[in-house]
Coordinates of C-alpha atoms and ligand atoms in Angstrom, one line a residue:
M18 CA -7.2 8.7 -24.3
Q19 CA -4.3 9.6 -22.7
D20 CA -0.9 7.6 -21.7
C21 CA -0.2 7.1 -17.6
V22 CA 3.0 6.8 -15.8
I23 CA 3.7 6.2 -12.4
S24 CA 5.6 9.0 -12.1
G25 CA 6.7 8.8 -8.2
T26 CA 6.5 6.4 -5.1
G27 CA 6.5 6.8 -1.3
L28 CA 7.5 4.6 1.5
W29 CA 6.6 5.2 5.2
V30 CA 8.3 2.7 8.0
P31 CA 7.2 2.5 11.6
P32 CA 9.2 3.6 14.1
D33 CA 9.3 -0.1 15.4
R34 CA 10.8 -3.3 14.9
I35 CA 10.1 -6.5 16.1
T36 CA 12.6 -9.6 15.1
N37 CA 11.2 -13.8 15.5
A38 CA 13.3 -14.2 18.2
E39 CA 10.9 -11.1 20.4
L40 CA 7.5 -12.0 19.0
V41 CA 8.3 -15.9 19.4
A42 CA 9.6 -14.7 23.6
S43 CA 6.7 -13.3 23.9
L44 CA 4.1 -15.7 22.3
T45 CA 5.6 -18.5 24.7
V46 CA 4.7 -16.9 27.6
A47 CA 1.4 -16.2 26.9
V48 CA 0.6 -19.3 25.6
E49 CA 1.8 -21.0 28.8
R50 CA -0.1 -19.1 31.0
W51 CA -2.9 -19.5 28.8
N52 CA -2.4 -23.2 28.5
E53 CA -1.9 -22.9 32.8
A54 CA -5.4 -21.3 32.9
H55 CA -7.7 -23.6 30.7
K56 CA -6.1 -26.6 32.3
A57 CA -9.8 -27.4 33.4
E58 CA -11.0 -26.7 29.8
I59 CA -7.6 -28.7 28.5
E60 CA -8.2 -31.7 30.2
S61 CA -11.8 -32.8 30.0
G62 CA -11.7 -31.4 26.4
T63 CA -13.6 -28.3 25.8
L64 CA -11.2 -26.7 24.9
E65 CA -7.6 -27.2 22.9
E66 CA -3.9 -26.5 24.2
R67 CA -2.2 -24.3 22.3
D68 CA 1.1 -25.4 20.4
L69 CA 4.3 -22.9 21.6
P70 CA 5.6 -20.8 18.6
N71 CA 9.1 -21.9 17.1
E72 CA 11.2 -19.3 15.3
R73 CA 12.7 -21.8 12.7
F74 CA 9.3 -22.7 11.5
I75 CA 8.9 -19.0 10.8
V76 CA 12.0 -18.5 8.6
K77 CA 11.3 -21.8 6.9
A78 CA 7.5 -21.4 6.6
S79 CA 7.4 -18.3 5.5
G80 CA 10.9 -16.7 5.2
V81 CA 10.3 -13.5 7.8
E82 CA 12.8 -12.4 10.0
N83 CA 11.7 -8.9 10.6
R84 CA 8.7 -6.5 10.6
Y85 CA 7.7 -3.2 12.1
V86 CA 4.7 -2.5 14.1
V87 CA 3.6 1.4 14.6
E88 CA 3.2 0.3 18.2
K89 CA 5.4 -2.5 19.8
T90 CA 5.2 -2.7 23.9
G91 CA 1.5 -3.7 23.0
V92 CA 2.5 -6.4 20.8
L93 CA 4.6 -7.8 23.0
D94 CA 3.4 -7.5 26.2
P95 CA 1.5 -11.4 26.8
E96 CA -1.3 -10.1 28.9
R97 CA -2.4 -7.8 25.7
L98 CA -0.5 -9.2 22.1
R99 CA -2.4 -5.6 20.4
P100 CA -0.9 -2.6 19.9
H101 CA -1.7 0.9 22.2
L102 CA -2.5 3.1 20.4
P103 CA -3.7 6.2 22.3
T104 CA -7.2 7.7 21.3
R105 CA -7.2 10.8 19.1
S106 CA -9.8 13.5 19.1
E107 CA -11.6 14.5 15.9
D108 CA -9.4 17.5 16.0
E109 CA -6.4 15.2 15.2
P110 CA -5.7 13.5 11.5
S111 CA -6.1 10.1 11.9
I112 CA -3.2 7.8 12.4
Q113 CA -3.5 6.2 8.7
C114 CA -4.1 9.4 7.1
E115 CA -0.9 10.6 8.8
I116 CA 0.8 7.8 8.1
S117 CA -0.4 8.3 4.1
V118 CA 0.6 12.2 3.8
A119 CA 3.9 11.1 4.9
A120 CA 4.5 8.1 2.2
I121 CA 2.9 10.4 -0.3
H122 CA 5.1 13.6 0.1
E123 CA 8.2 11.6 -0.9
A124 CA 6.3 10.2 -3.7
L125 CA 5.2 13.6 -4.6
D126 CA 8.8 14.8 -4.3
Q127 CA 10.6 11.7 -6.7
A128 CA 7.2 13.4 -9.4
G129 CA 8.1 16.4 -9.3
R130 CA 5.0 17.6 -7.9
E131 CA 3.5 19.9 -5.3
P132 CA 0.7 18.6 -2.8
E133 CA -2.0 21.2 -4.5
D134 CA -1.2 19.2 -8.2
V135 CA -3.5 16.5 -6.4
D136 CA -6.9 16.1 -7.7
A137 CA -8.1 12.0 -6.3
V138 CA -6.4 10.0 -4.0
L139 CA -7.7 6.7 -3.5
V140 CA -7.3 4.8 0.3
A141 CA -6.6 1.1 -0.8
C142 CA -5.9 -1.2 1.8
S143 CA -6.6 -4.2 3.7
N144 CA -7.0 -2.3 7.3
L145 CA -9.1 0.6 7.1
Q146 CA -9.7 2.1 10.6
R147 CA -13.5 3.0 9.8
P148 CA -15.6 3.1 7.4
Y149 CA -16.7 6.7 7.2
P150 CA -15.5 9.5 6.4
A151 CA -13.4 7.7 4.4
V152 CA -9.9 8.5 4.9
A153 CA -9.1 9.1 1.3
I154 CA -10.9 12.7 2.2
E155 CA -9.4 12.8 5.8
V156 CA -5.6 12.9 3.5
Q157 CA -6.6 15.1 0.6
H158 CA -7.7 17.6 3.4
A159 CA -4.9 17.1 5.0
L160 CA -2.9 17.2 1.7
G161 CA -4.6 20.6 0.4
A162 CA -5.7 19.1 -3.1
S163 CA -8.3 19.6 -5.0
G164 CA -11.1 17.0 -6.6
W165 CA -12.3 13.4 -5.4
A166 CA -11.4 11.0 -2.6
Y167 CA -12.8 7.9 -1.6
D168 CA -11.7 3.9 -0.1
L169 CA -10.8 1.1 -1.0
N170 CA -10.5 -2.2 0.1
V171 CA -9.1 -5.6 -2.2
A172 CA -7.4 -6.8 0.6
C173 CA -3.5 -7.6 -0.2
S174 CA -4.4 -7.0 -3.6
S175 CA -5.6 -2.9 -3.2
A176 CA -3.1 -0.8 -4.4
T177 CA -3.0 -3.1 -8.1
F178 CA -6.9 -2.3 -8.4
G179 CA -6.1 1.0 -6.9
I180 CA -3.1 1.2 -9.6
Q181 CA -5.9 0.6 -12.4
A182 CA -9.0 3.0 -10.5
A183 CA -6.5 6.0 -10.6
V184 CA -4.9 5.1 -14.2
D185 CA -8.3 4.9 -15.9
A186 CA -9.2 8.1 -14.8
V187 CA -6.4 9.7 -15.7
A188 CA -6.6 8.4 -18.9
R189 CA -10.4 9.2 -19.3
G190 CA -9.5 12.9 -18.3
N191 CA -10.9 12.2 -15.2
A192 CA -8.0 13.4 -13.3
R193 CA -4.4 15.3 -13.6
C194 CA -2.6 13.8 -11.0
A195 CA -3.9 10.7 -9.0
V196 CA -1.7 9.6 -5.8
V197 CA -2.9 5.7 -4.4
V198 CA -1.7 5.3 -0.3
N199 CA -1.6 2.2 1.1
P200 CA -1.9 2.9 4.6
E201 CA -1.7 -1.0 6.5
L202 CA -1.8 -0.9 10.0
T203 CA -1.9 -4.9 10.0
S204 CA -0.9 -5.2 13.1
G205 CA -4.3 -3.8 14.7
H206 CA -6.0 -6.4 12.5
N207 CA -3.5 -9.5 13.4
N208 CA -3.7 -12.5 15.9
F209 CA -0.9 -12.5 17.8
E210 CA -2.4 -14.9 20.1
L211 CA -1.4 -17.6 18.1
R212 CA 0.9 -19.4 16.3
D213 CA -0.3 -20.4 12.7
Y214 CA -0.6 -16.2 12.8
H215 CA 1.5 -14.2 14.8
F216 CA 4.1 -14.4 12.3
I217 CA 2.8 -13.0 9.5
F218 CA 2.3 -9.3 9.3
G219 CA 4.0 -5.8 9.3
D220 CA 3.2 -2.6 9.1
A221 CA 4.0 0.1 6.6
C222 CA 2.5 2.6 3.8
T223 CA 2.9 3.4 0.6
A224 CA 2.0 6.1 -2.1
I225 CA 2.3 5.9 -6.1
V226 CA 1.2 9.2 -8.7
I227 CA -0.4 8.4 -11.5
E228 CA -0.1 11.1 -14.1
P229 CA -0.5 11.5 -17.5
A230 CA 2.8 10.5 -19.9
D231 CA 2.9 13.8 -21.6
G232 CA 3.8 16.5 -18.8
C233 CA 5.1 14.2 -16.3
R234 CA 8.4 16.1 -14.9
N235 CA 10.7 12.8 -13.5
E236 CA 12.9 11.4 -16.5
A237 CA 13.0 8.1 -13.9
A238 CA 9.5 7.4 -14.6
W239 CA 7.5 4.2 -15.5
D240 CA 4.5 3.6 -18.2
V241 CA 2.0 1.4 -17.4
I242 CA 1.4 -0.6 -20.4
D243 CA -1.2 -2.6 -19.4
T244 CA -3.0 -3.0 -15.6
R245 CA -5.0 -6.8 -15.4
L246 CA -7.4 -8.2 -12.5
V247 CA -8.7 -10.7 -11.3
T248 CA -11.2 -11.8 -8.6
K249 CA -12.7 -15.7 -7.4
F250 CA -14.6 -15.8 -4.6
S251 CA -12.9 -17.9 -1.4
N252 CA -13.4 -18.5 2.4
N253 CA -9.3 -19.3 2.8
I254 CA -8.4 -15.7 3.6
R255 CA -10.8 -13.9 6.1
N256 CA -11.5 -11.1 8.1
D257 CA -15.3 -11.1 10.3
F258 CA -14.4 -7.8 12.1
G259 CA -17.4 -5.6 11.7
F260 CA -20.8 -3.3 12.6
L261 CA -22.4 -6.2 12.7
N262 CA -20.7 -8.2 15.2
R263 CA -22.2 -6.7 17.9
S264 CA -25.6 -7.6 17.2
E265 CA -24.9 -10.9 16.0
D266 CA -26.2 -13.5 18.4
D267 CA -23.3 -15.7 19.0
A268 CA -20.6 -13.2 19.9
R269 CA -17.9 -14.7 18.6
E270 CA -13.8 -14.3 20.0
A271 CA -11.9 -11.1 18.7
H272 CA -8.8 -14.3 17.6
E273 CA -12.2 -15.6 15.2
L274 CA -13.0 -12.0 14.3
V275 CA -10.1 -11.0 12.7
F276 CA -7.4 -12.3 10.3
R277 CA -6.8 -16.2 9.4
Q278 CA -6.5 -18.4 6.6
N279 CA -5.7 -21.5 5.5
G280 CA -2.2 -21.2 4.5
R281 CA -1.4 -24.5 2.6
R282 CA -4.7 -23.8 0.7
V283 CA -3.6 -20.6 0.0
F284 CA -0.3 -21.3 -0.7
R285 CA -1.6 -24.4 -3.4
E286 CA -4.9 -22.7 -5.1
V287 CA -3.5 -19.0 -5.8
C288 CA 0.2 -19.5 -7.2
P289 CA -1.0 -21.0 -10.3
M290 CA -3.8 -18.7 -11.0
V291 CA -0.9 -15.9 -10.1
A292 CA 1.2 -17.4 -12.5
E293 CA -1.4 -17.5 -15.2
L294 CA -2.3 -14.0 -15.2
I295 CA 0.2 -12.5 -15.6
T296 CA 1.2 -15.5 -18.4
K297 CA -2.0 -14.4 -20.1
Q298 CA -1.0 -10.8 -20.2
L299 CA 2.2 -11.2 -20.9
G300 CA 0.9 -13.0 -24.4
D301 CA -1.8 -10.7 -25.1
L302 CA 0.8 -7.9 -25.0
G303 CA 3.1 -9.8 -27.3
L304 CA 5.4 -10.2 -24.6
A305 CA 7.9 -13.3 -24.2
P306 CA 8.5 -13.7 -19.6
S307 CA 12.3 -13.5 -21.3
E308 CA 11.6 -10.0 -22.0
I309 CA 10.9 -9.2 -17.7
R310 CA 13.8 -7.4 -16.1
R311 CA 12.2 -7.3 -12.8
M312 CA 8.9 -8.7 -11.5
W313 CA 7.9 -7.1 -8.1
L314 CA 5.5 -9.8 -6.4
H315 CA 3.0 -9.5 -3.2
Q316 CA 5.0 -10.3 -0.5
A317 CA 3.7 -12.8 1.9
N318 CA 5.2 -15.8 1.3
L319 CA 9.1 -16.5 -0.1
A320 CA 8.5 -19.8 -1.5
M321 CA 5.2 -19.0 -3.0
N322 CA 7.4 -16.1 -4.9
Q323 CA 9.9 -18.4 -6.4
L324 CA 7.4 -20.8 -7.6
I325 CA 5.2 -17.8 -9.3
A326 CA 8.7 -16.8 -10.5
K327 CA 9.3 -19.7 -11.7
T328 CA 6.3 -20.7 -13.3
V329 CA 6.7 -17.9 -15.4
L330 CA 10.1 -17.6 -16.8
G331 CA 10.2 -21.8 -16.6
R332 CA 13.5 -21.3 -14.7
P333 CA 14.6 -20.4 -11.2
A334 CA 14.4 -16.5 -11.3
E335 CA 18.0 -14.7 -9.6
Q336 CA 17.3 -13.1 -6.5
D337 CA 17.7 -9.8 -8.6
E338 CA 14.2 -10.7 -11.0
A339 CA 12.6 -10.8 -8.5
P340 CA 13.8 -9.1 -5.6
V341 CA 12.4 -9.9 -1.3
I342 CA 11.5 -7.4 0.7
L343 CA 9.4 -10.0 3.5
D344 CA 12.1 -10.9 5.6
E345 CA 12.3 -7.3 6.8
F346 CA 8.5 -6.0 6.1
A347 CA 7.2 -9.4 7.0
N348 CA 3.4 -9.6 5.2
T349 CA 2.4 -5.5 4.9
S350 CA -0.6 -6.8 2.9
S351 CA -1.2 -4.2 0.0
A352 CA 1.9 -2.2 0.6
G353 CA 4.0 -5.3 0.1
S354 CA 4.7 -5.2 -4.1
V355 CA 4.8 -1.4 -3.7
I356 CA 7.9 -1.3 -1.3
A357 CA 9.8 -4.0 -3.5
F358 CA 8.9 -1.5 -6.2
H359 CA 10.3 1.6 -4.2
R360 CA 12.9 0.0 -2.7
H361 CA 14.6 -2.4 -6.2
R362 CA 14.0 -0.2 -9.6
D363 CA 16.8 2.4 -9.0
D364 CA 19.3 -0.5 -11.9
L365 CA 16.6 -0.7 -14.1
A366 CA 17.6 1.2 -17.8
S367 CA 15.0 3.1 -20.0
G368 CA 12.9 0.5 -21.8
D369 CA 13.5 -2.6 -18.9
L370 CA 10.3 -3.8 -18.2
G371 CA 8.9 -5.0 -15.4
V372 CA 4.9 -6.8 -13.5
L373 CA 4.7 -5.1 -10.0
C374 CA 1.9 -8.3 -9.2
S375 CA -0.2 -8.6 -5.7
F376 CA -2.4 -11.5 -4.6
G377 CA -4.1 -12.4 -1.5
A378 CA -7.9 -12.9 -0.2
G379 CA -11.0 -12.9 -1.9
Y380 CA -9.5 -14.6 -3.9
S381 CA -8.0 -11.2 -5.9
I382 CA -5.2 -10.9 -8.0
G383 CA -3.9 -7.6 -10.1
S384 CA -1.0 -7.4 -12.5
V385 CA 0.4 -4.3 -14.2
V386 CA 3.2 -4.6 -16.7
L387 CA 5.3 -1.1 -16.2
K388 CA 8.2 0.1 -18.6
H389 CA 11.1 2.5 -17.5
R390 CA 11.2 5.3 -19.5
Ligands
LIG20 N1 5.6 -23.3 14.8 C1 5.7 -24.0 14.8 N2 4.8 -25.1 13.7 C2 3.6 -24.7 13.8 C3 3.6 -23.4 13.1 C4 4.4 -22.2 14.3 N3 4.5 -21.0 14.1 N4 2.5 -22.5 12.6 C5 2.7 -24.1 12.3 N5 2.7 -24.8 12.6 C6 3.1 -26.2 12.3 C7 1.2 -26.9 12.4 O1 1.3 -27.6 13.0 C8 1.9 -28.2 11.7 O2 2.6 -29.3 11.9 P1 1.2 -30.8 11.6 O3 2.1 -31.2 10.1 O4 1.8 -31.6 12.8 O5 -0.3 -30.4 11.5 C9 3.5 -27.8 10.2 O6 3.5 -26.5 11.0 C10 2.6 -27.1 8.9 O7 2.1 -26.4 9.3 P2 1.6 -25.3 7.7 O8 0.1 -24.4 8.2 O9 0.7 -26.3 7.4 O10 2.5 -24.8 7.6 P3 3.0 -24.2 6.1 O11 4.2 -24.9 5.6 O12 2.1 -24.2 4.7 O13 3.5 -22.6 6.3 C11 2.0 -20.5 5.6 C12 2.1 -22.0 7.1 C13 1.1 -19.5 6.6 C14 3.8 -19.7 6.2 C15 2.1 -20.6 4.5 O14 0.7 -21.6 4.6 C16 1.8 -19.3 3.5 O15 2.6 -18.5 4.0 N6 1.2 -19.4 3.1 C17 0.5 -18.9 2.1 C18 -0.2 -17.7 2.3 C19 -0.4 -16.5 1.9 O16 -0.3 -15.9 1.2 N7 -1.7 -15.8 2.6 C20 -2.3 -14.0 1.8 C21 -2.6 -13.4 3.0 S1 -2.5 -12.5 2.5

């Protein structure tokens, strides 16, 4: 078995940025129009009035101040509330392929590798634009990579589940240079119609290069010390969008099919599970929490991350111990913890230890212990 490293990471940031103020302004108009259009049903009690959004609530409840999206005019149009994406012909790269390739190029540059070195591509994300052909196989083709490729979806934990799959493949010699890429176009699946959900997500794409430690060309690579995964079924975060929708006898509304959650319950149930997994993993590795220099946590909610870090460390974490990117990016699903790792690791020294950890729908949790070379 080979020891493995993460030798490079890349990040694609979408062209458009939306502040909370812009988002609240557009939803306020949309909600007022909706309530007016449904006045009779609301008065007769067959429909509930929709509540107006609130900028202060968003920052206080989540820590999100901003997000990037692939296309903002459609999202901010009160009559549309979803991005405009031109239909592409089959001869053009799909949008997820395009953003994946952009993030992968940066990651390969860091690793000192060429696209032809890649022989495994895992597209790991919550929001895949089609079932087949696998986006990963299209990415493999666009890169000019050899080997094999497949898509996987474990919601917000897709990146860490992808890392474990890639590490297993490289360690066993089934790949020499694997790329895990997380093209999260959450704006296509987010519910911008309801105030409970409209602020939560943002788009981004991250990429990670995994290869054998032996022969790694990047002196600043990170040794993969251990990977751990856990899943436990829950309906508290769901997305029911799929090919069976069109055959259902009781057709559901669009907002019943895209992302929805019971945020309070997720918060209460997932935080202890995450802290327990990390604590047990460190214990099994003979590491004290005090030896962990940094935690790159999934970026869904600021208070959630503060609670998890505090439970693991036994004291409140300094900002630099659990860096935050959700204020700028919002929840980018599986890309979030990888953005934190991509942006916040250059200051660490050789021998420093860190934990890259994601959590989300399923429930699913993945934790990767890393050591700076
Ligand atoms: N503006 C103003 N008020 C709002 C609001 C908004 N946008 N959204 C909800 N509210 C109101 C609710 O109606 C509720 O009012 P009530 O107390 O009168 O019933 C109150 O604010 C609290 O709502 P709640 O949904 O319980 O808020 P919260 O404090 O739990 O925060 C989340 C909501 C989603 C930010 C938070 O629960 C969260 O982030 N949880 C973790 C979710 C997560 O990590 N999911 C993973 C996704 S991959």
